[in-house]
Tab-separated table of C-alpha atoms and ligand atoms in Angstrom:
chain	number	residue	atom	x	y	z
A	7	UNK	CA	-0.065	0.375	-4.091
A	8	UNK	CA	1.822	3.502	-5.109
A	9	UNK	CA	-0.169	5.794	-7.351
A	10	UNK	CA	1.194	7.065	-10.607
A	11	UNK	CA	1.719	10.810	-10.376
A	12	UNK	CA	-1.097	12.962	-11.788
A	13	UNK	CA	1.278	14.156	-14.489
A	14	UNK	CA	2.070	10.584	-15.533
A	15	UNK	CA	-1.623	9.646	-15.618
A	16	UNK	CA	-2.364	12.726	-17.718
A	17	UNK	CA	0.454	12.104	-20.214
A	18	UNK	CA	-0.325	8.393	-20.584
A	19	UNK	CA	-3.995	9.172	-21.239
A	20	UNK	CA	-3.096	11.946	-23.661
A	21	UNK	CA	-0.618	9.718	-25.520
A	22	UNK	CA	-3.445	7.274	-26.273
A	23	UNK	CA	-5.435	10.000	-28.008
A	24	UNK	CA	-3.013	12.339	-29.724
A	25	UNK	CA	0.622	12.759	-30.720
A	26	UNK	CA	2.638	14.142	-27.836
A	27	UNK	CA	5.000	17.056	-28.325
A	28	UNK	CA	8.702	16.308	-27.971
A	29	UNK	CA	8.781	17.811	-24.469
A	30	UNK	CA	5.699	15.819	-23.409
A	31	UNK	CA	7.189	12.615	-24.788
A	32	UNK	CA	10.418	13.187	-22.861
A	33	UNK	CA	8.480	13.976	-19.694
A	34	UNK	CA	6.360	10.855	-20.147
A	35	UNK	CA	9.445	8.624	-20.431
A	36	UNK	CA	11.076	10.289	-17.407
A	37	UNK	CA	7.879	9.923	-15.338
A	38	UNK	CA	7.473	6.275	-16.353
A	39	UNK	CA	11.070	5.463	-15.402
A	40	UNK	CA	10.676	7.370	-12.145
A	41	UNK	CA	7.542	5.409	-11.322
A	42	UNK	CA	9.251	2.099	-12.103
A	43	UNK	CA	12.124	3.016	-9.793
A	44	UNK	CA	9.794	4.053	-6.987
A	45	UNK	CA	7.755	0.863	-7.366
A	46	UNK	CA	10.961	-1.213	-7.187
A	47	UNK	CA	11.945	0.532	-3.945
A	48	UNK	CA	8.424	-0.058	-2.556
A	49	UNK	CA	8.584	-3.738	-3.435
A	50	UNK	CA	12.010	-4.252	-1.828
A	51	UNK	CA	11.061	-2.235	1.255
A	52	UNK	CA	7.960	-4.332	1.787
A	53	UNK	CA	9.878	-7.560	1.327
A	54	UNK	CA	12.555	-6.574	3.848
A	55	UNK	CA	10.781	-4.705	6.630
A	56	UNK	CA	8.496	-6.349	9.213
A	57	UNK	CA	4.811	-5.857	8.334
A	58	UNK	CA	4.099	-3.669	11.375
A	59	UNK	CA	6.682	-1.044	10.281
A	60	UNK	CA	5.234	2.457	10.216
A	61	UNK	CA	5.552	3.943	6.707
A	62	UNK	CA	4.020	6.541	4.422
A	63	UNK	CA	4.405	6.813	0.642
A	64	UNK	CA	4.093	9.816	-1.629
A	65	UNK	CA	3.314	12.349	1.087
A	66	UNK	CA	2.298	15.887	0.098
A	67	UNK	CA	2.583	18.381	2.928
A	68	UNK	CA	1.723	22.046	3.168
A	69	UNK	CA	3.036	24.203	5.994
A	70	UNK	CA	2.490	27.988	6.006
A	71	UNK	CA	1.740	27.902	2.293
A	72	UNK	CA	4.934	25.981	1.501
A	73	UNK	CA	4.441	22.652	-0.250
A	74	UNK	CA	6.704	19.670	-0.231
A	75	UNK	CA	6.413	16.201	-1.732
A	76	UNK	CA	8.111	13.261	-0.028
A	77	UNK	CA	8.602	9.898	-1.763
A	78	UNK	CA	8.748	7.701	1.320
A	79	UNK	CA	8.939	7.840	5.107
A	80	UNK	CA	9.955	4.811	7.165
A	81	UNK	CA	10.216	4.642	10.925
A	82	UNK	CA	12.922	2.368	12.264
A	83	UNK	CA	13.434	2.534	16.018
A	84	UNK	CA	13.325	6.179	17.108
A	85	UNK	CA	14.430	7.451	13.712
A	86	UNK	CA	12.388	8.518	10.727
A	87	UNK	CA	14.051	7.810	7.389
A	88	UNK	CA	13.149	10.376	4.764
A	89	UNK	CA	13.655	8.663	1.412
A	90	UNK	CA	14.039	10.599	-1.810
A	91	UNK	CA	14.261	8.532	-4.998
A	92	UNK	CA	16.113	9.732	-8.071
A	93	UNK	CA	16.052	8.144	-11.470
A	94	UNK	CA	19.147	9.883	-12.788
A	95	UNK	CA	21.477	8.375	-15.341
A	96	UNK	CA	25.038	9.366	-16.113
A	97	UNK	CA	27.856	10.280	-13.768
A	98	UNK	CA	27.194	12.654	-10.885
A	99	UNK	CA	29.621	13.825	-8.275
A	100	UNK	CA	29.339	16.116	-5.274
A	101	UNK	CA	32.547	17.937	-4.345
A	102	UNK	CA	33.039	21.095	-2.290
A	103	UNK	CA	29.301	21.694	-2.073
A	104	UNK	CA	28.832	21.593	-5.840
A	105	UNK	CA	27.190	18.938	-7.977
A	106	UNK	CA	28.765	17.913	-11.259
A	107	UNK	CA	27.051	15.980	-14.040
A	108	UNK	CA	29.467	14.255	-16.433
A	109	UNK	CA	32.121	16.686	-15.196
A	110	UNK	CA	30.110	19.918	-15.621
A	111	UNK	CA	28.779	21.877	-12.611
A	112	UNK	CA	24.996	21.694	-12.127
A	113	UNK	CA	23.000	24.853	-11.514
A	114	UNK	CA	20.798	23.126	-8.938
A	115	UNK	CA	21.597	20.858	-6.032
A	116	UNK	CA	20.330	17.273	-6.063
A	117	UNK	CA	20.090	17.649	-2.298
A	118	UNK	CA	17.849	20.723	-2.245
A	119	UNK	CA	14.524	18.861	-2.305
A	120	UNK	CA	15.442	16.507	0.523
A	121	UNK	CA	16.954	19.336	2.596
A	122	UNK	CA	13.725	21.287	2.263
A	123	UNK	CA	11.584	18.275	3.152
A	124	UNK	CA	13.817	17.619	6.150
A	125	UNK	CA	13.486	21.195	7.421
A	126	UNK	CA	9.715	21.167	7.061
A	127	UNK	CA	9.404	17.830	8.890
A	128	UNK	CA	11.730	19.028	11.674
A	129	UNK	CA	9.645	22.171	12.068
A	130	UNK	CA	6.349	20.232	12.260
A	131	UNK	CA	7.717	17.772	14.824
A	132	UNK	CA	9.193	20.572	16.941
A	133	UNK	CA	5.833	22.345	17.019
A	134	UNK	CA	4.184	19.162	18.218
A	135	UNK	CA	6.959	18.414	20.759
A	136	UNK	CA	7.676	15.130	19.041
A	137	UNK	CA	11.234	13.935	19.509
A	138	UNK	CA	12.217	11.966	16.437
A	139	UNK	CA	15.406	12.186	14.411
A	140	UNK	CA	14.834	12.636	10.687
A	141	UNK	CA	17.514	10.900	8.587
A	142	UNK	CA	17.956	11.941	4.953
A	143	UNK	CA	18.395	9.167	2.401
A	144	UNK	CA	18.643	9.417	-1.389
A	145	UNK	CA	18.216	6.221	-3.400
A	146	UNK	CA	19.385	6.251	-7.015
A	147	UNK	CA	17.099	3.801	-8.793
A	148	UNK	CA	18.689	3.776	-12.248
A	149	UNK	CA	21.347	1.034	-12.413
A	150	UNK	CA	23.390	3.002	-14.959
A	151	UNK	CA	23.927	5.995	-12.661
A	152	UNK	CA	27.348	6.562	-11.133
A	153	UNK	CA	27.284	8.768	-8.044
A	154	UNK	CA	30.270	10.035	-6.089
A	155	UNK	CA	29.554	11.986	-2.932
A	156	UNK	CA	32.120	13.199	-0.424
A	157	UNK	CA	31.344	12.336	3.175
A	158	UNK	CA	30.314	15.751	4.437
A	159	UNK	CA	26.828	15.980	3.002
A	160	UNK	CA	25.003	14.532	6.025
A	161	UNK	CA	22.896	12.574	3.568
A	162	UNK	CA	22.961	8.818	3.115
A	163	UNK	CA	23.279	8.031	-0.594
A	164	UNK	CA	22.481	4.516	-1.839
A	165	UNK	CA	22.127	2.720	-5.121
A	166	UNK	CA	19.125	0.455	-5.369
A	167	UNK	CA	21.278	-2.662	-5.017
A	168	UNK	CA	22.838	-1.319	-1.786
A	169	UNK	CA	19.511	-0.201	-0.391
A	170	UNK	CA	18.306	-3.744	0.472
A	171	UNK	CA	21.422	-4.612	2.455
A	172	UNK	CA	21.406	-1.290	4.222
A	173	UNK	CA	17.724	-1.576	5.161
A	174	UNK	CA	18.117	-5.131	6.348
A	175	UNK	CA	20.992	-4.230	8.681
A	176	UNK	CA	19.103	-1.203	9.902
A	177	UNK	CA	16.055	-3.024	11.151
A	178	UNK	CA	18.181	-5.610	12.962
A	179	UNK	CA	19.878	-2.898	14.967
A	180	UNK	CA	16.876	-0.890	16.125
A	181	UNK	CA	14.108	-1.623	18.607
A	182	UNK	CA	10.552	-0.652	17.713
A	183	UNK	CA	9.195	2.536	19.321
A	184	UNK	CA	5.691	3.923	19.483
A	185	UNK	CA	5.748	7.466	18.097
A	186	UNK	CA	2.803	9.472	16.774
A	187	UNK	CA	4.509	11.042	13.719
A	188	UNK	CA	1.918	9.721	11.271
A	189	UNK	CA	-0.934	11.241	13.210
A	190	UNK	CA	0.896	14.566	13.442
A	191	UNK	CA	1.604	14.655	9.698
A	192	UNK	CA	-2.038	13.911	8.805
A	193	UNK	CA	-2.823	17.505	9.856
A	194	UNK	CA	-0.551	18.828	7.102
A	195	UNK	CA	-1.341	16.394	4.278
A	196	UNK	CA	-2.786	17.967	1.130
A	197	UNK	CA	-3.798	16.746	-2.328
A	198	UNK	CA	-0.923	16.460	-4.819
A	199	UNK	CA	-0.079	19.500	-6.892
A	200	UNK	CA	-2.060	20.056	-10.100
A	201	UNK	CA	-1.283	22.499	-12.893
A	202	UNK	CA	-3.632	25.475	-13.270
A	203	UNK	CA	-4.769	24.433	-16.730
A	204	UNK	CA	-6.080	21.162	-18.125
A	205	UNK	CA	-6.640	19.969	-21.701
A	206	UNK	CA	-9.467	22.533	-22.203
A	207	UNK	CA	-6.860	25.116	-23.230
A	208	UNK	CA	-5.185	22.754	-25.729
A	209	UNK	CA	-6.308	23.084	-29.350
A	210	UNK	CA	-5.052	19.675	-30.517
A	211	UNK	CA	-7.596	17.226	-31.875
A	212	UNK	CA	-7.896	14.021	-29.911
A	213	UNK	CA	-9.336	10.602	-30.723
A	214	UNK	CA	-12.871	10.290	-29.425
A	215	UNK	CA	-14.403	7.173	-27.969
A	216	UNK	CA	-13.278	4.159	-26.003
A	217	UNK	CA	-9.601	3.274	-26.289
A	218	UNK	CA	-8.656	-0.419	-26.245
A	219	UNK	CA	-6.389	-0.940	-23.208
A	220	UNK	CA	-4.584	-3.773	-25.001
A	221	UNK	CA	-3.820	-2.347	-28.446
A	222	UNK	CA	-4.781	1.354	-28.231
A	223	UNK	CA	-7.308	1.286	-31.078
A	224	UNK	CA	-10.786	2.802	-31.048
A	225	UNK	CA	-12.793	0.322	-33.133
A	226	UNK	CA	-15.226	-1.867	-31.261
A	227	UNK	CA	-17.889	-4.404	-31.996
A	228	UNK	CA	-20.633	-3.345	-29.583
A	229	UNK	CA	-22.850	-5.934	-27.935
A	230	UNK	CA	-25.464	-5.522	-25.256
A	231	UNK	CA	-23.202	-6.254	-22.294
A	232	UNK	CA	-19.736	-6.243	-23.778
A	233	UNK	CA	-17.469	-4.627	-26.323
A	234	UNK	CA	-14.966	-6.455	-28.471
A	235	UNK	CA	-11.966	-4.727	-29.996
A	236	UNK	CA	-12.073	-5.154	-33.763
A	237	UNK	CA	-8.292	-5.095	-33.982
A	238	UNK	CA	-6.999	-7.313	-31.185
A	239	UNK	CA	-10.167	-9.114	-30.066
A	240	UNK	CA	-9.954	-7.853	-26.469
A	241	UNK	CA	-13.325	-8.112	-24.731
A	242	UNK	CA	-14.468	-5.829	-21.934
A	243	UNK	CA	-17.738	-5.413	-20.036
A	244	UNK	CA	-19.574	-2.425	-21.508
A	245	UNK	CA	-20.031	-0.833	-18.100
A	246	UNK	CA	-16.304	-1.047	-17.300
A	247	UNK	CA	-15.373	0.385	-20.705
A	248	UNK	CA	-17.741	3.331	-20.205
A	249	UNK	CA	-16.536	4.080	-16.649
A	250	UNK	CA	-12.911	3.753	-17.760
A	251	UNK	CA	-13.448	6.200	-20.612
A	252	UNK	CA	-15.297	8.698	-18.408
A	253	UNK	CA	-12.193	8.554	-16.185
A	254	UNK	CA	-10.020	9.247	-19.265
A	255	UNK	CA	-12.105	12.371	-19.868
A	256	UNK	CA	-11.759	13.308	-16.192
A	257	UNK	CA	-7.978	12.828	-16.277
A	258	UNK	CA	-7.511	15.118	-19.285
A	259	UNK	CA	-10.123	17.680	-18.212
A	260	UNK	CA	-9.252	17.528	-14.519
A	261	UNK	CA	-10.448	21.086	-13.893
A	262	UNK	CA	-13.995	20.312	-15.140
A	263	UNK	CA	-16.878	18.575	-13.445
A	264	UNK	CA	-18.430	15.641	-15.292
A	265	UNK	CA	-21.330	16.887	-17.422
A	266	UNK	CA	-23.300	14.492	-19.600
A	267	UNK	CA	-23.096	16.767	-22.659
A	268	UNK	CA	-19.322	17.110	-22.518
A	269	UNK	CA	-18.701	13.477	-21.718
A	270	UNK	CA	-20.999	12.493	-24.628
A	271	UNK	CA	-18.910	14.685	-26.917
A	272	UNK	CA	-15.738	13.006	-25.671
A	273	UNK	CA	-17.208	9.597	-26.566
A	274	UNK	CA	-18.187	10.856	-30.018
A	275	UNK	CA	-20.446	9.113	-32.514
A	276	UNK	CA	-21.616	5.565	-32.101
A	277	UNK	CA	-22.023	5.529	-28.349
A	278	UNK	CA	-25.222	5.495	-26.369
A	279	UNK	CA	-26.019	8.743	-24.540
A	280	UNK	CA	-28.667	7.101	-22.388
A	281	UNK	CA	-26.231	4.435	-21.310
A	282	UNK	CA	-23.686	7.151	-20.527
A	283	UNK	CA	-26.244	8.951	-18.352
A	284	UNK	CA	-26.934	5.665	-16.562
A	285	UNK	CA	-23.208	4.987	-16.036
A	286	UNK	CA	-22.558	8.469	-14.657
A	287	UNK	CA	-25.473	8.140	-12.262
A	288	UNK	CA	-24.446	4.691	-11.101
A	289	UNK	CA	-20.736	5.290	-10.526
A	290	UNK	CA	-20.096	8.989	-9.929
A	291	UNK	CA	-21.036	11.378	-7.123
A	292	UNK	CA	-23.633	14.021	-8.066
A	293	UNK	CA	-22.801	17.646	-7.282
A	294	UNK	CA	-25.295	20.091	-5.969
A	295	UNK	CA	-26.051	21.936	-9.241
A	296	UNK	CA	-29.462	22.473	-10.764
A	297	UNK	CA	-30.729	22.220	-14.336
A	298	UNK	CA	-28.187	22.625	-17.115
A	299	UNK	CA	-25.401	23.075	-14.592
A	300	UNK	CA	-25.976	19.594	-13.172
A	301	UNK	CA	-22.734	17.613	-12.994
A	302	UNK	CA	-20.906	14.833	-11.213
A	303	UNK	CA	-17.702	15.067	-9.231
A	304	UNK	CA	-14.636	14.442	-11.356
A	305	UNK	CA	-12.139	12.118	-9.616
A	306	UNK	CA	-9.507	13.558	-12.004
A	307	UNK	CA	-7.588	10.306	-12.245
A	308	UNK	CA	-7.561	7.233	-14.446
A	309	UNK	CA	-9.913	4.311	-13.804
A	310	UNK	CA	-7.132	2.281	-12.168
A	311	UNK	CA	-6.810	4.823	-9.353
A	312	UNK	CA	-10.268	6.456	-9.255
A	313	UNK	CA	-11.932	3.075	-8.723
A	314	UNK	CA	-9.146	1.197	-7.023
A	315	UNK	CA	-11.392	0.280	-4.071
A	316	UNK	CA	-14.063	-1.121	-6.372
A	317	UNK	CA	-11.838	-3.339	-8.484
A	318	UNK	CA	-13.568	-6.430	-7.121
A	319	UNK	CA	-16.966	-5.179	-8.322
A	320	UNK	CA	-15.546	-4.475	-11.745
A	321	UNK	CA	-13.918	-7.925	-11.835
A	322	UNK	CA	-17.393	-9.370	-11.299
A	323	UNK	CA	-18.712	-7.213	-14.115
A	324	UNK	CA	-16.161	-8.822	-16.375
A	325	UNK	CA	-18.167	-12.055	-16.196
A	326	UNK	CA	-20.577	-10.262	-18.519
A	327	UNK	CA	-17.954	-10.362	-21.199
A	328	UNK	CA	-19.189	-13.818	-22.127
A	329	UNK	CA	-22.893	-13.047	-21.762
A	330	UNK	CA	-24.888	-13.223	-24.909
A	331	UNK	CA	-28.091	-11.306	-25.454
A	332	UNK	CA	-30.436	-14.120	-24.486
A	333	UNK	CA	-33.110	-12.970	-22.002
A	334	UNK	CA	-32.055	-15.733	-19.604
A	335	UNK	CA	-28.972	-13.698	-18.683
A	336	UNK	CA	-30.750	-10.417	-18.239
A	337	UNK	CA	-31.195	-10.514	-14.477
B	541	LIG	ZN1	-7.511	-3.910	-29.049
């Protein structure tokens, strides 16, 4: 499963709790569309390629202090396809080494990111004496985009609807080869880029408490094992709701560790501090701080991604949604 970018997770979490600025709102929409496009490419790729195909998604590399982010790498035969996905709309053309958008020259090249990624990959493989041709491919995921590229770019440009056909033909032509590119790249993989500052420096007021994932409200009927949204009736296991909201805190305050006092403040009035302490202890990794400094490691991402390997456990917790407070169900 492709992860949403950290920026998208941050903006979606923020949008639940405050009014976004115009720029944030625009960024959120662009990120959401980008993610949809990338997910569509993932889905089609998986449907077309044999299951044993060597691939990597959303790769962040750092070489000599230079960072690069790559959307997708697919090995077919002895070639490595470097896929860059663009969610542009409007009319773009590339003539005489210049990009035009709706007829006006662009100040940046749409190719620059993929060229850079290509050069960094080529350099890494050369250093490791790995012979593999890196082929540059840009997929335009927005169906409304019109792209005209002259033939001299050395880059394969595809619309989403052409991509399937192209990929299908490709894997019929090539024989599988055993190359160690994934292992080589592991040495250069780094965590995705994060801005220097988190929500701590923002003075906007945000809604405190647990946000209903169905309707976005903050009013709950609290029971012993479950919460019920007073607006839409959505029921959620109490433990899941608490962990999910701690992750919301962690996503917005990604530079901070998880401290009980600060997390309690984020929940606001009406929530149980002792239960919060219990939830932190049960689900988060303690850091080696003493006394008042004591804190847990902040995964810095939303519940969906921070706990993606424990989704089965949380599914089981959801059985509690129908538990009533009778002692029979306490064990
Ligand atoms: Zn609701």
